Amino acid sequence: MSTMNVSLPQALKSFVDEQVNSRGYGTSSEYVRELIRKDQDRQRLRALLLAGAASAPAEPADAAFFERLRLRVRQDAKPGPSM
C-alpha cells in the first residue's frame, strides 16, 4: 500500500479526529479511504445518470413492463431438461 501525507488546518484535523472516534474508525486513514471510495461511487453514479439522460427514450416502465419482466424471470428460473 502506498503512503500519502496530507496537511490539514487544525480545524479539519480536529474534525477528522472526531469522526474517527465517534464513528468507529481505527485510524484517520480508514476514514479518508472511506471518503475517497464514496466519492468514487458518486462519480460513477453521476456518469451513469448522465449517460442515461443522454440516451434515447426507452419503453415506459409501467405495470405491463414489470409483468413482462416477472414472466421472463420465471421462465429463466424453470429447470431445463436433465441429461
JSON list of N, CA and C in Angstrom, two decimals, residues 32-50:
[
{"chain": "A", "resi": 32, "resn": "VAL", "atom": "N", "xyz": [-10.45, 8.43, 5.77]},
{"chain": "A", "resi": 32, "resn": "VAL", "atom": "CA", "xyz": [-10.16, 9.08, 4.48]},
{"chain": "A", "resi": 32, "resn": "VAL", "atom": "C", "xyz": [-10.38, 8.10, 3.33]},
{"chain": "A", "resi": 33, "resn": "ARG", "atom": "N", "xyz": [-9.98, 6.83, 3.49]},
{"chain": "A", "resi": 33, "resn": "ARG", "atom": "CA", "xyz": [-10.21, 5.84, 2.45]},
{"chain": "A", "resi": 33, "resn": "ARG", "atom": "C", "xyz": [-11.70, 5.69, 2.17]},
{"chain": "A", "resi": 34, "resn": "GLU", "atom": "N", "xyz": [-12.51, 5.68, 3.22]},
{"chain": "A", "resi": 34, "resn": "GLU", "atom": "CA", "xyz": [-13.96, 5.56, 3.01]},
{"chain": "A", "resi": 34, "resn": "GLU", "atom": "C", "xyz": [-14.50, 6.78, 2.28]},
{"chain": "A", "resi": 35, "resn": "LEU", "atom": "N", "xyz": [-14.04, 7.96, 2.63]},
{"chain": "A", "resi": 35, "resn": "LEU", "atom": "CA", "xyz": [-14.48, 9.17, 1.92]},
{"chain": "A", "resi": 35, "resn": "LEU", "atom": "C", "xyz": [-14.13, 9.10, 0.44]},
{"chain": "A", "resi": 36, "resn": "ILE", "atom": "N", "xyz": [-12.93, 8.61, 0.13]},
{"chain": "A", "resi": 36, "resn": "ILE", "atom": "CA", "xyz": [-12.50, 8.50, -1.27]},
{"chain": "A", "resi": 36, "resn": "ILE", "atom": "C", "xyz": [-13.36, 7.48, -2.00]},
{"chain": "A", "resi": 37, "resn": "ARG", "atom": "N", "xyz": [-13.63, 6.32, -1.36]},
{"chain": "A", "resi": 37, "resn": "ARG", "atom": "CA", "xyz": [-14.48, 5.31, -2.01]},
{"chain": "A", "resi": 37, "resn": "ARG", "atom": "C", "xyz": [-15.89, 5.85, -2.27]},
{"chain": "A", "resi": 38, "resn": "LYS", "atom": "N", "xyz": [-16.43, 6.59, -1.31]},
{"chain": "A", "resi": 38, "resn": "LYS", "atom": "CA", "xyz": [-17.77, 7.17, -1.50]},
{"chain": "A", "resi": 38, "resn": "LYS", "atom": "C", "xyz": [-17.76, 8.19, -2.64]},
{"chain": "A", "resi": 39, "resn": "ASP", "atom": "N", "xyz": [-16.69, 8.95, -2.75]},
{"chain": "A", "resi": 39, "resn": "ASP", "atom": "CA", "xyz": [-16.58, 9.92, -3.84]},
{"chain": "A", "resi": 39, "resn": "ASP", "atom": "C", "xyz": [-16.49, 9.19, -5.18]},
{"chain": "A", "resi": 40, "resn": "GLN", "atom": "N", "xyz": [-15.74, 8.09, -5.24]},
{"chain": "A", "resi": 40, "resn": "GLN", "atom": "CA", "xyz": [-15.67, 7.29, -6.46]},
{"chain": "A", "resi": 40, "resn": "GLN", "atom": "C", "xyz": [-17.07, 6.78, -6.84]},
{"chain": "A", "resi": 41, "resn": "ASP", "atom": "N", "xyz": [-17.82, 6.28, -5.85]},
{"chain": "A", "resi": 41, "resn": "ASP", "atom": "CA", "xyz": [-19.17, 5.79, -6.11]},
{"chain": "A", "resi": 41, "resn": "ASP", "atom": "C", "xyz": [-20.07, 6.91, -6.64]},
{"chain": "A", "resi": 42, "resn": "ARG", "atom": "N", "xyz": [-19.96, 8.11, -6.04]},
{"chain": "A", "resi": 42, "resn": "ARG", "atom": "CA", "xyz": [-20.77, 9.25, -6.51]},
{"chain": "A", "resi": 42, "resn": "ARG", "atom": "C", "xyz": [-20.42, 9.61, -7.95]},
{"chain": "A", "resi": 43, "resn": "GLN", "atom": "N", "xyz": [-19.14, 9.57, -8.28]},
{"chain": "A", "resi": 43, "resn": "GLN", "atom": "CA", "xyz": [-18.73, 9.90, -9.64]},
{"chain": "A", "resi": 43, "resn": "GLN", "atom": "C", "xyz": [-19.24, 8.87, -10.64]},
{"chain": "A", "resi": 44, "resn": "ARG", "atom": "N", "xyz": [-19.19, 7.58, -10.27]},
{"chain": "A", "resi": 44, "resn": "ARG", "atom": "CA", "xyz": [-19.71, 6.52, -11.15]},
{"chain": "A", "resi": 44, "resn": "ARG", "atom": "C", "xyz": [-21.22, 6.70, -11.35]},
{"chain": "A", "resi": 45, "resn": "LEU", "atom": "N", "xyz": [-21.93, 6.96, -10.25]},
{"chain": "A", "resi": 45, "resn": "LEU", "atom": "CA", "xyz": [-23.37, 7.16, -10.34]},
{"chain": "A", "resi": 45, "resn": "LEU", "atom": "C", "xyz": [-23.70, 8.36, -11.22]},
{"chain": "A", "resi": 46, "resn": "ARG", "atom": "N", "xyz": [-22.96, 9.45, -11.04]},
{"chain": "A", "resi": 46, "resn": "ARG", "atom": "CA", "xyz": [-23.19, 10.65, -11.86]},
{"chain": "A", "resi": 46, "resn": "ARG", "atom": "C", "xyz": [-22.99, 10.34, -13.34]},
{"chain": "A", "resi": 47, "resn": "ALA", "atom": "N", "xyz": [-21.92, 9.59, -13.66]},
{"chain": "A", "resi": 47, "resn": "ALA", "atom": "CA", "xyz": [-21.65, 9.22, -15.05]},
{"chain": "A", "resi": 47, "resn": "ALA", "atom": "C", "xyz": [-22.79, 8.37, -15.62]},
{"chain": "A", "resi": 48, "resn": "LEU", "atom": "N", "xyz": [-23.29, 7.43, -14.82]},
{"chain": "A", "resi": 48, "resn": "LEU", "atom": "CA", "xyz": [-24.41, 6.60, -15.28]},
{"chain": "A", "resi": 48, "resn": "LEU", "atom": "C", "xyz": [-25.67, 7.43, -15.49]},
{"chain": "A", "resi": 49, "resn": "LEU", "atom": "N", "xyz": [-25.93, 8.36, -14.57]},
{"chain": "A", "resi": 49, "resn": "LEU", "atom": "CA", "xyz": [-27.11, 9.21, -14.72]},
{"chain": "A", "resi": 49, "resn": "LEU", "atom": "C", "xyz": [-27.00, 10.10, -15.95]},
{"chain": "A", "resi": 50, "resn": "LEU", "atom": "N", "xyz": [-25.82, 10.67, -16.19]},
{"chain": "A", "resi": 50, "resn": "LEU", "atom": "CA", "xyz": [-25.64, 11.50, -17.37]},
{"chain": "A", "resi": 50, "resn": "LEU", "atom": "C", "xyz": [-25.77, 10.67, -18.65]}
]
